[in-house]
mmCIF file of C-alpha atoms and ligand atoms in Angstrom:
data_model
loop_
_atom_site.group_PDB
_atom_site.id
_atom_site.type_symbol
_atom_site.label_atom_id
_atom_site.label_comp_id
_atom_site.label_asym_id
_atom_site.label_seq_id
_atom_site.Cartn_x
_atom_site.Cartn_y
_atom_site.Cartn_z
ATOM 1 C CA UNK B 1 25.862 -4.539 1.569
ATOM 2 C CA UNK B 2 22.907 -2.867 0.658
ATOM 3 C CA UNK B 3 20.107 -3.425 -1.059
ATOM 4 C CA UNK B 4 18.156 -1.704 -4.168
ATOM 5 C CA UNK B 5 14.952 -1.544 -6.081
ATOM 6 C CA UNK B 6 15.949 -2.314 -9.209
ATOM 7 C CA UNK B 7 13.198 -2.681 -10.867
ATOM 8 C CA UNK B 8 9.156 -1.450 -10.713
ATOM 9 C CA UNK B 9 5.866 -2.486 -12.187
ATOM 10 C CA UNK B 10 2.344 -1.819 -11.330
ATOM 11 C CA UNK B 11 -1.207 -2.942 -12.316
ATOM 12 C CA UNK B 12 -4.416 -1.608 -11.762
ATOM 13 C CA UNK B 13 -7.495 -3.353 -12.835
ATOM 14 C CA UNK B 14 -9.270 -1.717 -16.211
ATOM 15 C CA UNK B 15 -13.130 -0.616 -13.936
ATOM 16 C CA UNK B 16 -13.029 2.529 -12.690
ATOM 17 C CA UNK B 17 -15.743 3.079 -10.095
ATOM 18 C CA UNK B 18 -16.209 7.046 -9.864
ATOM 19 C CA UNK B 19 -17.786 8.993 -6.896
ATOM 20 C CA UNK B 20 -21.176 9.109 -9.264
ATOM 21 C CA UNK B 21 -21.159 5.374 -9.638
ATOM 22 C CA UNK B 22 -21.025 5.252 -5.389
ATOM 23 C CA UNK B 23 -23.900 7.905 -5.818
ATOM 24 C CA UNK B 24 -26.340 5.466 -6.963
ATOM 25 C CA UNK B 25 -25.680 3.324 -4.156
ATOM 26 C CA UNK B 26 -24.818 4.936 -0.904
ATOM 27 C CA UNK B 27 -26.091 8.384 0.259
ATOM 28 C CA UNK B 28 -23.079 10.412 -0.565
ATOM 29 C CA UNK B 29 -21.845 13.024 -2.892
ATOM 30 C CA UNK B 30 -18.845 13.568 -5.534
ATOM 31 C CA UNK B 31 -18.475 16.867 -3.944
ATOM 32 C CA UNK B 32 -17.742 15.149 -0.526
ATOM 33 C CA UNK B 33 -15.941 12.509 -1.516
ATOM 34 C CA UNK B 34 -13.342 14.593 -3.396
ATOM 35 C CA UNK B 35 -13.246 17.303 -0.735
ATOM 36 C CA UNK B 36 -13.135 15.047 2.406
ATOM 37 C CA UNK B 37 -10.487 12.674 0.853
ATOM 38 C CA UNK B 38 -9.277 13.741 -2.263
ATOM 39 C CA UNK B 39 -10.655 10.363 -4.366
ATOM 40 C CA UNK B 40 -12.153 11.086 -7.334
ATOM 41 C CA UNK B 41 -12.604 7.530 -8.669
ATOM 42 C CA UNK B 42 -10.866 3.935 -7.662
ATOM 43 C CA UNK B 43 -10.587 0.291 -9.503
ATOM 44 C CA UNK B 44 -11.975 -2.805 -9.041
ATOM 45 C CA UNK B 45 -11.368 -5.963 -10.080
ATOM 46 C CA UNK B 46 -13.021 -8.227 -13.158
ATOM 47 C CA UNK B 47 -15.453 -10.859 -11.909
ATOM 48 C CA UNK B 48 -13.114 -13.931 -10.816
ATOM 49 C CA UNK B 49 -10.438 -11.435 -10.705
ATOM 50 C CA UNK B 50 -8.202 -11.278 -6.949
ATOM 51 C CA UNK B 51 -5.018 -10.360 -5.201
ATOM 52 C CA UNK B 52 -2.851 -13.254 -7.249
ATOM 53 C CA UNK B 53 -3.753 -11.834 -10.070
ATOM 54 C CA UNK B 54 -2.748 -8.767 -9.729
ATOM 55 C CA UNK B 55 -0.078 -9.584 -8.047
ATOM 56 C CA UNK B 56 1.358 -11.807 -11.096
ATOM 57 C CA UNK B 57 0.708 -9.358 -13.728
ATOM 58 C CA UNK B 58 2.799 -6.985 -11.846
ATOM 59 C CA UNK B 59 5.517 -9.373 -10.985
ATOM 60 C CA UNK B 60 5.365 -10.477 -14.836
ATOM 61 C CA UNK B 61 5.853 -6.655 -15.762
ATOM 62 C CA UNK B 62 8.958 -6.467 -14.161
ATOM 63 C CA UNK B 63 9.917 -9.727 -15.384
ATOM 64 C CA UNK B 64 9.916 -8.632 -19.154
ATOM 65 C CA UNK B 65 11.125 -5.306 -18.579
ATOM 66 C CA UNK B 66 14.271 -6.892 -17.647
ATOM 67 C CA UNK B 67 14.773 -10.353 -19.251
ATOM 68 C CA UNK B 68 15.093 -12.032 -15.791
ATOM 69 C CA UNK B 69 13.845 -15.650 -16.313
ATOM 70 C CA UNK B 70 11.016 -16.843 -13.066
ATOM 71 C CA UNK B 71 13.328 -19.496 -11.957
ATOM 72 C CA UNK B 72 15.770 -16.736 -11.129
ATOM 73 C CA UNK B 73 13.503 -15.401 -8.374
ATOM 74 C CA UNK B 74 14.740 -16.620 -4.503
ATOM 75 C CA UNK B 75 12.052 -15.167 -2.642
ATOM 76 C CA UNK B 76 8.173 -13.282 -3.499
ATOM 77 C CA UNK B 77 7.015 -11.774 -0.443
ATOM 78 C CA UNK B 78 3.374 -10.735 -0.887
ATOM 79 C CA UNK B 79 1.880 -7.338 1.752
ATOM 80 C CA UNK B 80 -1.850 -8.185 1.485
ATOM 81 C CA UNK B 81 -5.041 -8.593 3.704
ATOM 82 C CA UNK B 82 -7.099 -9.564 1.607
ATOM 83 C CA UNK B 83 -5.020 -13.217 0.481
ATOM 84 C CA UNK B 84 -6.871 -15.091 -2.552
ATOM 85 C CA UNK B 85 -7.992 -17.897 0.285
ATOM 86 C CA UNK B 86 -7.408 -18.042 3.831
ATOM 87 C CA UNK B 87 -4.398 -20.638 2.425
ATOM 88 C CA UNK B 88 -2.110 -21.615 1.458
ATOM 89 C CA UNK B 89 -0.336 -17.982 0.680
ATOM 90 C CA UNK B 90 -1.708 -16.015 -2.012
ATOM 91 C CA UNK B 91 2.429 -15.643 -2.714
ATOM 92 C CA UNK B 92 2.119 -19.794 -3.860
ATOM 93 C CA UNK B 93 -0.569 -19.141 -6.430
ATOM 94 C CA UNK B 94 1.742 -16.052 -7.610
ATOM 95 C CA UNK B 95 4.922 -18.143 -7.436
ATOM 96 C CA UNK B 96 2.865 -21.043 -9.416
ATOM 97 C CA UNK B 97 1.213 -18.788 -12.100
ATOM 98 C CA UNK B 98 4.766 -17.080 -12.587
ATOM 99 C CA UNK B 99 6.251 -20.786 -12.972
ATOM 100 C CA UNK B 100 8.739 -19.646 -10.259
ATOM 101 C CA UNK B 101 10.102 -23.002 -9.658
ATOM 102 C CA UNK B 102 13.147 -22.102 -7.687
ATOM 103 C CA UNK B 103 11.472 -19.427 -5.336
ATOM 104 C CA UNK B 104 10.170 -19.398 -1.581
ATOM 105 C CA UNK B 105 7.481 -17.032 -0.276
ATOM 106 C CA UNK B 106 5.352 -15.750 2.218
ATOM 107 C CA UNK B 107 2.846 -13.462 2.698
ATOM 108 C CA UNK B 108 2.775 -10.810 5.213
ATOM 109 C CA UNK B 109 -0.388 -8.724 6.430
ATOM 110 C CA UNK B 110 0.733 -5.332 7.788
ATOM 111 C CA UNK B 111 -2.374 -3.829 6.118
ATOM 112 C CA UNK B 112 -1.309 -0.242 4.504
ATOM 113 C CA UNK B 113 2.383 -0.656 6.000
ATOM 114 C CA UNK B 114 2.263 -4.212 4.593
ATOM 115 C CA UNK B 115 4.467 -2.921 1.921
ATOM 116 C CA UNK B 116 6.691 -1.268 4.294
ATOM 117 C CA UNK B 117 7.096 -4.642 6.330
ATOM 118 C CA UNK B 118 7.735 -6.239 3.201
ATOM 119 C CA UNK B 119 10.409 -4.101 1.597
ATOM 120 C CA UNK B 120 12.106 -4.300 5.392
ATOM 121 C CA UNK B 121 11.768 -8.251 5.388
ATOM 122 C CA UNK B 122 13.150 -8.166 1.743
ATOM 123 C CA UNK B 123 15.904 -5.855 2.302
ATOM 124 C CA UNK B 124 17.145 -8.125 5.388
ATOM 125 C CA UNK B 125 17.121 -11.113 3.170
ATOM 126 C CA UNK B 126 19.346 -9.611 0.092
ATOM 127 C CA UNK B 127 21.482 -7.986 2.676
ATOM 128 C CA UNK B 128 22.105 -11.378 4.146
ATOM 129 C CA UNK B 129 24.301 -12.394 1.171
ATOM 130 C CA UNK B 130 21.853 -15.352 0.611
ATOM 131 C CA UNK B 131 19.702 -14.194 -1.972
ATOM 132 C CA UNK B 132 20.152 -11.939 -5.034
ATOM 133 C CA UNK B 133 16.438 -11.827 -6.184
ATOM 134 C CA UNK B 134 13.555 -10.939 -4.029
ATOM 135 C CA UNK B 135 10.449 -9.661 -5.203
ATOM 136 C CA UNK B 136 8.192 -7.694 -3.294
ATOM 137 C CA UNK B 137 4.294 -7.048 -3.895
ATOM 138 C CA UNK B 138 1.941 -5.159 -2.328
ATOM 139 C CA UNK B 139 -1.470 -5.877 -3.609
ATOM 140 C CA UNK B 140 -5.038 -5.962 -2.352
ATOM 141 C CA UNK B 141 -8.174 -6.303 -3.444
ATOM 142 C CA UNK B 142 -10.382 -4.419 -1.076
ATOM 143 C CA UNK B 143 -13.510 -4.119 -3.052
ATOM 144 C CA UNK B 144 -13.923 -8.243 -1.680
ATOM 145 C CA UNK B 145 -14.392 -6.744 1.883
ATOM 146 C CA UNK B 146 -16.055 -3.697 1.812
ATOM 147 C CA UNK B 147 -19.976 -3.193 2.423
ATOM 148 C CA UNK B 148 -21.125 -1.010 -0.489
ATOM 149 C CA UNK B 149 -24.219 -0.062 1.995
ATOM 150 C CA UNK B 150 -21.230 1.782 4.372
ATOM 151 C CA UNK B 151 -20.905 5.486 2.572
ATOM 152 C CA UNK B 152 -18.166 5.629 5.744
ATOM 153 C CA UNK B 153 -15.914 2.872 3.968
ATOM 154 C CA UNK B 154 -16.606 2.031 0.831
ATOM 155 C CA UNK B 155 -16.020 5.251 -0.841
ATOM 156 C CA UNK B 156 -12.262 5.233 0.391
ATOM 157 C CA UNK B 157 -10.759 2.351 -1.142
ATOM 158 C CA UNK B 158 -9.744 0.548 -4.559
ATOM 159 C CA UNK B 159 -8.130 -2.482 -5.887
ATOM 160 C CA UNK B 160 -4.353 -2.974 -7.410
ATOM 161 C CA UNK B 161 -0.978 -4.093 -6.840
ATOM 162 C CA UNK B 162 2.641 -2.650 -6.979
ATOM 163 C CA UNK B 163 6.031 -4.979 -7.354
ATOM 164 C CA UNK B 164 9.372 -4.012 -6.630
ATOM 165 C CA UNK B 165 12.538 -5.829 -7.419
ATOM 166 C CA UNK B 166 15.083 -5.855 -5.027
ATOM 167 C CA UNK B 167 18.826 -7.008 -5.559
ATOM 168 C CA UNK B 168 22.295 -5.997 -4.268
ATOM 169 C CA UNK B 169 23.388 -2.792 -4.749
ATOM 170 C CA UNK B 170 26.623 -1.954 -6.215
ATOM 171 C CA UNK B 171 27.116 1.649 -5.368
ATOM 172 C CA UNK B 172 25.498 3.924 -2.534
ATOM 173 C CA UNK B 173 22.400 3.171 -4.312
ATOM 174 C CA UNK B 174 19.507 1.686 -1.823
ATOM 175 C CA UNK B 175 17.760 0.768 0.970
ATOM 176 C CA UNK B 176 18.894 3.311 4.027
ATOM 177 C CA UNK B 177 16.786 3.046 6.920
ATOM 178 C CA UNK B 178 13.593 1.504 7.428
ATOM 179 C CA UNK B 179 11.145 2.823 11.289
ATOM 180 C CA UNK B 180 8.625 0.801 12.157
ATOM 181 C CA UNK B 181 5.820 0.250 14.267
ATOM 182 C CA UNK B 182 3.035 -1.943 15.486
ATOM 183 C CA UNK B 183 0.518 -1.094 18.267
ATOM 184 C CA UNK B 184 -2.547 -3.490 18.711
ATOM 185 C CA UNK B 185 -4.673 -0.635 20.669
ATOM 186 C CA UNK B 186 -5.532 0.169 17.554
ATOM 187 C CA UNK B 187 -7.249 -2.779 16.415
ATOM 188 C CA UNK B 188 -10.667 -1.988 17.890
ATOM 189 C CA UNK B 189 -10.830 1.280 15.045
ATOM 190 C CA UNK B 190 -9.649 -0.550 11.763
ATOM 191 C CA UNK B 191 -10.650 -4.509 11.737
ATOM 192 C CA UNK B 192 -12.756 -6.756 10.033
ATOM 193 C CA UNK B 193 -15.003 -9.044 12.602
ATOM 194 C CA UNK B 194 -15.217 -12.377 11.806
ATOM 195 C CA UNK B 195 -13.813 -14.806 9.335
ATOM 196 C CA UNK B 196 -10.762 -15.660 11.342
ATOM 197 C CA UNK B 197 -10.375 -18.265 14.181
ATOM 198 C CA UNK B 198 -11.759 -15.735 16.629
ATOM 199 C CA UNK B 199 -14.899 -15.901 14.612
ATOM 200 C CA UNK B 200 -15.453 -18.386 12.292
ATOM 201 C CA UNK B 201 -18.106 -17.538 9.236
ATOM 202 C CA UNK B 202 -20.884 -18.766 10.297
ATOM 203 C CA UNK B 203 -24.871 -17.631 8.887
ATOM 204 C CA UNK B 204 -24.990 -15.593 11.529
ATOM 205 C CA UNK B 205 -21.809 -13.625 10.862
ATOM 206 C CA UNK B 206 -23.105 -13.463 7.168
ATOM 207 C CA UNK B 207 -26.117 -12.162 8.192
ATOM 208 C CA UNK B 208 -24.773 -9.733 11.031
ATOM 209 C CA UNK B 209 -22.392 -8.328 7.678
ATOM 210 C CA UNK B 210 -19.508 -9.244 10.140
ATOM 211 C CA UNK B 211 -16.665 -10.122 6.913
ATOM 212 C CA UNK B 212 -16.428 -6.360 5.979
ATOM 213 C CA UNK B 213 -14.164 -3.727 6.498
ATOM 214 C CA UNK B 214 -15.193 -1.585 10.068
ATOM 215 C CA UNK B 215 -13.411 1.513 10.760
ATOM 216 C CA UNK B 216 -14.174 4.414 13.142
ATOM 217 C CA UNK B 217 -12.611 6.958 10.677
ATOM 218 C CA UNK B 218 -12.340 10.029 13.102
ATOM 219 C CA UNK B 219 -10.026 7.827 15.187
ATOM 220 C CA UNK B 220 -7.937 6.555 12.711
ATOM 221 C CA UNK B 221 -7.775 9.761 10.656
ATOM 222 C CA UNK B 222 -6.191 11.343 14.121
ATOM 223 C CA UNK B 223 -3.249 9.088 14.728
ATOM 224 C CA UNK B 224 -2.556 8.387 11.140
ATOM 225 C CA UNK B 225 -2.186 12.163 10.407
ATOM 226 C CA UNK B 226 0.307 12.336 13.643
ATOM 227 C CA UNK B 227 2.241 9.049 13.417
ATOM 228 C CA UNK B 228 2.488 9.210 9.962
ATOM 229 C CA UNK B 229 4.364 12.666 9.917
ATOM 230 C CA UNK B 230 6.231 11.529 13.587
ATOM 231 C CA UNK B 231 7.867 8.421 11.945
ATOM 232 C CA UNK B 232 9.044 10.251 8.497
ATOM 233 C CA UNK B 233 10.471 13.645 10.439
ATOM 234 C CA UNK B 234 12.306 10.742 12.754
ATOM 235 C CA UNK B 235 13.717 8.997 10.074
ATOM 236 C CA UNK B 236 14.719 12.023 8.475
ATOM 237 C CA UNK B 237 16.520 13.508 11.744
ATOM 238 C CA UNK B 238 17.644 9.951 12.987
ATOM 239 C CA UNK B 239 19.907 10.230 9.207
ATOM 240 C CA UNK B 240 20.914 13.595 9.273
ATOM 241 C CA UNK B 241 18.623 14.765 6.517
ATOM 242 C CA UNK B 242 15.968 17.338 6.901
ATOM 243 C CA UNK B 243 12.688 18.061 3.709
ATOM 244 C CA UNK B 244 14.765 19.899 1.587
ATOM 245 C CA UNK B 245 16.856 16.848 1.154
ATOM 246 C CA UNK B 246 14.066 14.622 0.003
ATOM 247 C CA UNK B 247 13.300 14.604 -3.667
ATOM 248 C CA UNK B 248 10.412 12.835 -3.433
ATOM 249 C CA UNK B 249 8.076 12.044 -0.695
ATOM 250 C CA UNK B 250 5.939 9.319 -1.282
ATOM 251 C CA UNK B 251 3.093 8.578 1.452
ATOM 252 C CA UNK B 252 0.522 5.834 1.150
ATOM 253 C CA UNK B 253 -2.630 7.321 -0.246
ATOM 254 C CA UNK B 254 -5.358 7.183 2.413
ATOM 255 C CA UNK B 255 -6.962 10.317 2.731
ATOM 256 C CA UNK B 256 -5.341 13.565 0.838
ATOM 257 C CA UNK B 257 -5.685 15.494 3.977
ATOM 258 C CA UNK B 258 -3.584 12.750 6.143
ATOM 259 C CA UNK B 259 -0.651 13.226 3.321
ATOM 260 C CA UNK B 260 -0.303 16.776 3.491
ATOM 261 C CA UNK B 261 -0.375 16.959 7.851
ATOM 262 C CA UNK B 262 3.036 14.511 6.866
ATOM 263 C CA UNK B 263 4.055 17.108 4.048
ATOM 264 C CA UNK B 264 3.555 20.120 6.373
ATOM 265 C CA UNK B 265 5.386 18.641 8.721
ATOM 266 C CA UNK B 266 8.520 17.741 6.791
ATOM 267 C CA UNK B 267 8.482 21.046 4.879
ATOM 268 C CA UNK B 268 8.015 19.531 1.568
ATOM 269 C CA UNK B 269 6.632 21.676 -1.614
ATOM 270 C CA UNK B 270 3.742 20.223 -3.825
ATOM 271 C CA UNK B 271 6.547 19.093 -6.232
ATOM 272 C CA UNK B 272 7.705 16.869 -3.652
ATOM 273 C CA UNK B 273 4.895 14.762 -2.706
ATOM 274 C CA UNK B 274 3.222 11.992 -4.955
ATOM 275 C CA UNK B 275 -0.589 11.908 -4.854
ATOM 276 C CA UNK B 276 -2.252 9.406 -7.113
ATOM 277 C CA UNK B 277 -5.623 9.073 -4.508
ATOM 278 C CA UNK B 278 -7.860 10.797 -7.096
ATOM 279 C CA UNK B 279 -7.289 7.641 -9.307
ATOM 280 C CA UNK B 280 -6.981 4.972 -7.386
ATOM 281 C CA UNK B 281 -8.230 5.416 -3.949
ATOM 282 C CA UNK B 282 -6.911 3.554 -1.207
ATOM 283 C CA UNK B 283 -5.063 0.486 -2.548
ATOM 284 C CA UNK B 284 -3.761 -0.856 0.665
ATOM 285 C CA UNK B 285 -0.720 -2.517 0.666
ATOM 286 C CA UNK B 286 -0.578 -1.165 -2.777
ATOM 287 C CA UNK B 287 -0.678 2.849 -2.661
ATOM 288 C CA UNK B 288 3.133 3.073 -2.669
ATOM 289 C CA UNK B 289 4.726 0.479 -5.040
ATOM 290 C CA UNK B 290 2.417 1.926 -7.578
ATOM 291 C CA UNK B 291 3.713 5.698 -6.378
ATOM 292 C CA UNK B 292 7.067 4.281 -6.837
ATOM 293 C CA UNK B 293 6.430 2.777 -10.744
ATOM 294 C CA UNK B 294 4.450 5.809 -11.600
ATOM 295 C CA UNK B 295 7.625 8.056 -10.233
ATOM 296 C CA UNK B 296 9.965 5.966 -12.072
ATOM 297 C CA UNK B 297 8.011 5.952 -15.121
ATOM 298 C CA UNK B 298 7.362 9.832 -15.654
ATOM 299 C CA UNK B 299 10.543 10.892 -14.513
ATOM 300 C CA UNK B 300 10.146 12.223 -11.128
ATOM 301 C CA UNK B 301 12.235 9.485 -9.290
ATOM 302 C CA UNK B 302 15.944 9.102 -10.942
ATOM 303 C CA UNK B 303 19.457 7.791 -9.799
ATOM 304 C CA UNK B 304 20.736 9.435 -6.933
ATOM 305 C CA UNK B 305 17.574 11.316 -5.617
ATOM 306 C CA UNK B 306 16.687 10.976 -2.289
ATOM 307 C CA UNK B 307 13.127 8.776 -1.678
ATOM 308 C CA UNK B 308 11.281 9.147 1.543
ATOM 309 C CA UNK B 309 8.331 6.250 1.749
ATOM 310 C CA UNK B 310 5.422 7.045 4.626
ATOM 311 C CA UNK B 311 2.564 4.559 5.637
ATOM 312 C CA UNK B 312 -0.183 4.130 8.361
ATOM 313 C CA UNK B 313 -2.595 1.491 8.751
ATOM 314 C CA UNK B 314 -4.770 -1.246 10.464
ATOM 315 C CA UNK B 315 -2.906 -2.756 13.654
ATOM 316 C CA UNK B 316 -1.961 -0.171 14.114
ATOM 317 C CA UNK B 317 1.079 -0.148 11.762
ATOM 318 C CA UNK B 318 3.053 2.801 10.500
ATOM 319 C CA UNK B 319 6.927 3.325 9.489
ATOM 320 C CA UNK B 320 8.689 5.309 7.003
ATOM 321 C CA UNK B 321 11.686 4.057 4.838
ATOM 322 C CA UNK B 322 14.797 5.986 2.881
ATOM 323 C CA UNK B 323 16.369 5.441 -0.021
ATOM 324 C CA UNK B 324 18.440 6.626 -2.340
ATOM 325 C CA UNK B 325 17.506 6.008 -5.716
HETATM 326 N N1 COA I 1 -20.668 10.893 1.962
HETATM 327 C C1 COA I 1 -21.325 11.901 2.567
HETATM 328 N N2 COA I 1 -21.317 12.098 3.885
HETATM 329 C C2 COA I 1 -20.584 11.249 4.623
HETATM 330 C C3 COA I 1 -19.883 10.187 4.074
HETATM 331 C C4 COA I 1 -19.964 10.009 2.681
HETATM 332 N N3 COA I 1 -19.307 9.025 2.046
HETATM 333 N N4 COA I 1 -19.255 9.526 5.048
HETATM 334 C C5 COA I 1 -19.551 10.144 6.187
HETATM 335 N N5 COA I 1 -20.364 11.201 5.938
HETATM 336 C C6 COA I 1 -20.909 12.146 6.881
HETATM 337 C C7 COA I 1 -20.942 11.627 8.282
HETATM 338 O O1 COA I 1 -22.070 10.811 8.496
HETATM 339 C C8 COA I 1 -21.000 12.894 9.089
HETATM 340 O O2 COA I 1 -22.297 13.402 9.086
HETATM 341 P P1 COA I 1 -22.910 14.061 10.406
HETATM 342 O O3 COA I 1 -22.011 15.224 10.711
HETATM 343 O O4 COA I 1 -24.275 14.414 9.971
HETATM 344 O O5 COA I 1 -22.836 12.971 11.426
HETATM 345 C C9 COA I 1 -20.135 13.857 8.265
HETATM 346 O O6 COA I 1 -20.095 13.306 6.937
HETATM 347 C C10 COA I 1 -18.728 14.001 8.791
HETATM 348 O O7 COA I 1 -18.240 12.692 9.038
HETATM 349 P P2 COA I 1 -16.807 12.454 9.646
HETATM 350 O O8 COA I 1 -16.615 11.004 9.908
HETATM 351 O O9 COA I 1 -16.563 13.434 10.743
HETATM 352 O O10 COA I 1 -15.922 12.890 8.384
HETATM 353 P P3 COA I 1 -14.383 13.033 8.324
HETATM 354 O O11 COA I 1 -14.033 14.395 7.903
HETATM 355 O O12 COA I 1 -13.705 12.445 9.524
HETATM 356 O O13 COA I 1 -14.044 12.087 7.075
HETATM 357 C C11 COA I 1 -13.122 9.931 6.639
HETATM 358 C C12 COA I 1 -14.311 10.707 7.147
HETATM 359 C C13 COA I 1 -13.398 8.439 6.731
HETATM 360 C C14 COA I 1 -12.878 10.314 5.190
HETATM 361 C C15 COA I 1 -11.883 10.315 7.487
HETATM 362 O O14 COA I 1 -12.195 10.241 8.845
HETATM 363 C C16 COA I 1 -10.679 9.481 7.211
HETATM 364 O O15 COA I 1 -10.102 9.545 6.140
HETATM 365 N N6 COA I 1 -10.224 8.682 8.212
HETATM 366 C C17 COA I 1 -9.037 7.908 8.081
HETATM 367 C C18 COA I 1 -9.311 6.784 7.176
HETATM 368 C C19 COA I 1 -8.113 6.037 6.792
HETATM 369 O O16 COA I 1 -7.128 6.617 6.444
HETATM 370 N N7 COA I 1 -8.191 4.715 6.788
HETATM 371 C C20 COA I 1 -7.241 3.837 6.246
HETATM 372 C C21 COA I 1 -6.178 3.494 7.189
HETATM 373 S S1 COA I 1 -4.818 4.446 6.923
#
């Protein structure tokens, strides 16, 4: 049996912080933001606005879309690093503001393969035979951890969330393959210092601006670009498929120039790839869900088409999935 999205939602918060908003505050320029990354502007969140509530709005999208009641949810898995409180799981405060009162949940931190992880973990469980309704989210809230005195990070990313439905297929609709990947090496490039039980906040780490977002982007930018396009040409080859195949490609957004190494690579045509970074940035765990509900929504992504999902991120993580729509 396999599974299927069968339903999509997204939400993005209603600020939009442009590259001449970051202008005012860091020394950079619209010019290189757009040309180095392909961002033109990204969202944040409302003042006592975070990751659960995004989350829920999205989860409560697909919910009315398609009549299914909360207490019909088994499981809400939640991709996020950046969790409403250390704990309990940011996918509680969803399950409780969704009055999910039959559900169980985790959350999972595979930082922009969180997703990824999540739609693998989800898959697994509906697969199982157990359960008929799991929800995944990917959803972050970056804007909480970046330094807005860092023109190196906090140009690149945004805040929103993406939810998927998944449930039993009943045709050759779904989930085909997932490859993925975790290498720790990389944790020196992409991390956030302190705040953990490593490092406990303390005034000093406060101080020392230790709870942000650190990246050596040069480093990252390298291996992302490569593992990103490795992992979706193996998936494609591992399944007998090659680019042409694909109808759409959908890569998480973290740098324009990353995506189209991975396009290159594959062979795909403009048509083929979904870029939303000009809008939104770099969502983390959210980039592709909200690919996904924009695809489904204006027509790009219908029954039967072919679906190739790409991601690379802190850990390092990285994987691709298939699926046919
Ligand atoms: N505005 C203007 N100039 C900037 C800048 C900004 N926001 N950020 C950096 N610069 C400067 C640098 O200081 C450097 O100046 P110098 O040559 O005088 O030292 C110059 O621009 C080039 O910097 P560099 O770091 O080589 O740029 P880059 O082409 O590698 O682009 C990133 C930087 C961060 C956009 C890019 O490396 C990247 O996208 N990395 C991967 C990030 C990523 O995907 N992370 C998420 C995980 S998937």
């Amino acid at each position: 049996m396999k599974a299927m999205i069968s339903a999509t939602a997204r939400y993005l918060p209603e600020k939009i912080i442009t590259n001449a908003d970051l202008e005012k505050i860091v020394d950079t320029n619209d010019e290189w933001i757009r040309t180095r990354t392909g961002i033109s502007e990204r969202r944040m969140v409302a003042p006592g606005q975070a990751t659960a509530d995004m989350g829920t709005r999205a989860v409560q999208k697909i919910l009315d879309k398609t009549g299914i009641s909360p207490d019909e949810i088994d499981i809400i898995i939640l991709a996020t690093i950046t969790p409403d409180l250390p704990f309990p799981a940011t996918a509680a405060l969803i399950q409780n503001n969704l009055g999910a009162k039959n559900a169980w949940g985790f959350d999972l931190s595979g930082a922009c393969t969180g997703f990824l992880y999540a739609l693998e973990a989800g898959a697994k469980f509906v697969e199982s035979g157990k359960y008929s309704k799991v929800i995944v989210i990917g959803a972050d809230t970056m804007s909480a951890i970046l330094n807005y005195e860092d023109r190196n990070t906090c140009i690149l990313f945004g805040d929103g969330a993406g939810a998927v439905l998944l449930e039993p297929s009943e045709d050759d609709s779904g989930i085909i393959d997932a490859k993925l990947h975790i290498d720790g090496n990389g944790a020196q490039f992409l991390y956030m210092p302190a705040g953990g039980s490593l490092k406990p906040t303390s005034h000093e780490t406060v101080a020392n601006k230790e709870h942000y977002v650190i990246q050596d982007g040069q480093a990252v930018f390298k291996v992302a670009a490569k593992g990103m396009a490795d992992v979706s040409l193996e998936i494609l080859e591992r399944n007998n498929f090659s680019g042409s195949d694909v109808k759409l490609f959908i890569p998480h957004q973290a740098n324009k120039r990353i995506i189209d190494v991975s396009a290159r690579r594959c062979g795909f045509t403009e048509e083929q790839v979904v870029l939303n970074i000009g809008k939104y940035g770099n969502t983390t765990g959210a980039t592709i869900p909200i690919g996904i509900d924009e695809s489904v929504e204006n027509g790009r992504l219908v029954k039967g088409d072919l679906l190739l999902l790409a991601a690379f991120g802190a850990g390092y993580t990285w994987g691709s999935t298939l699926i046919r729509w």
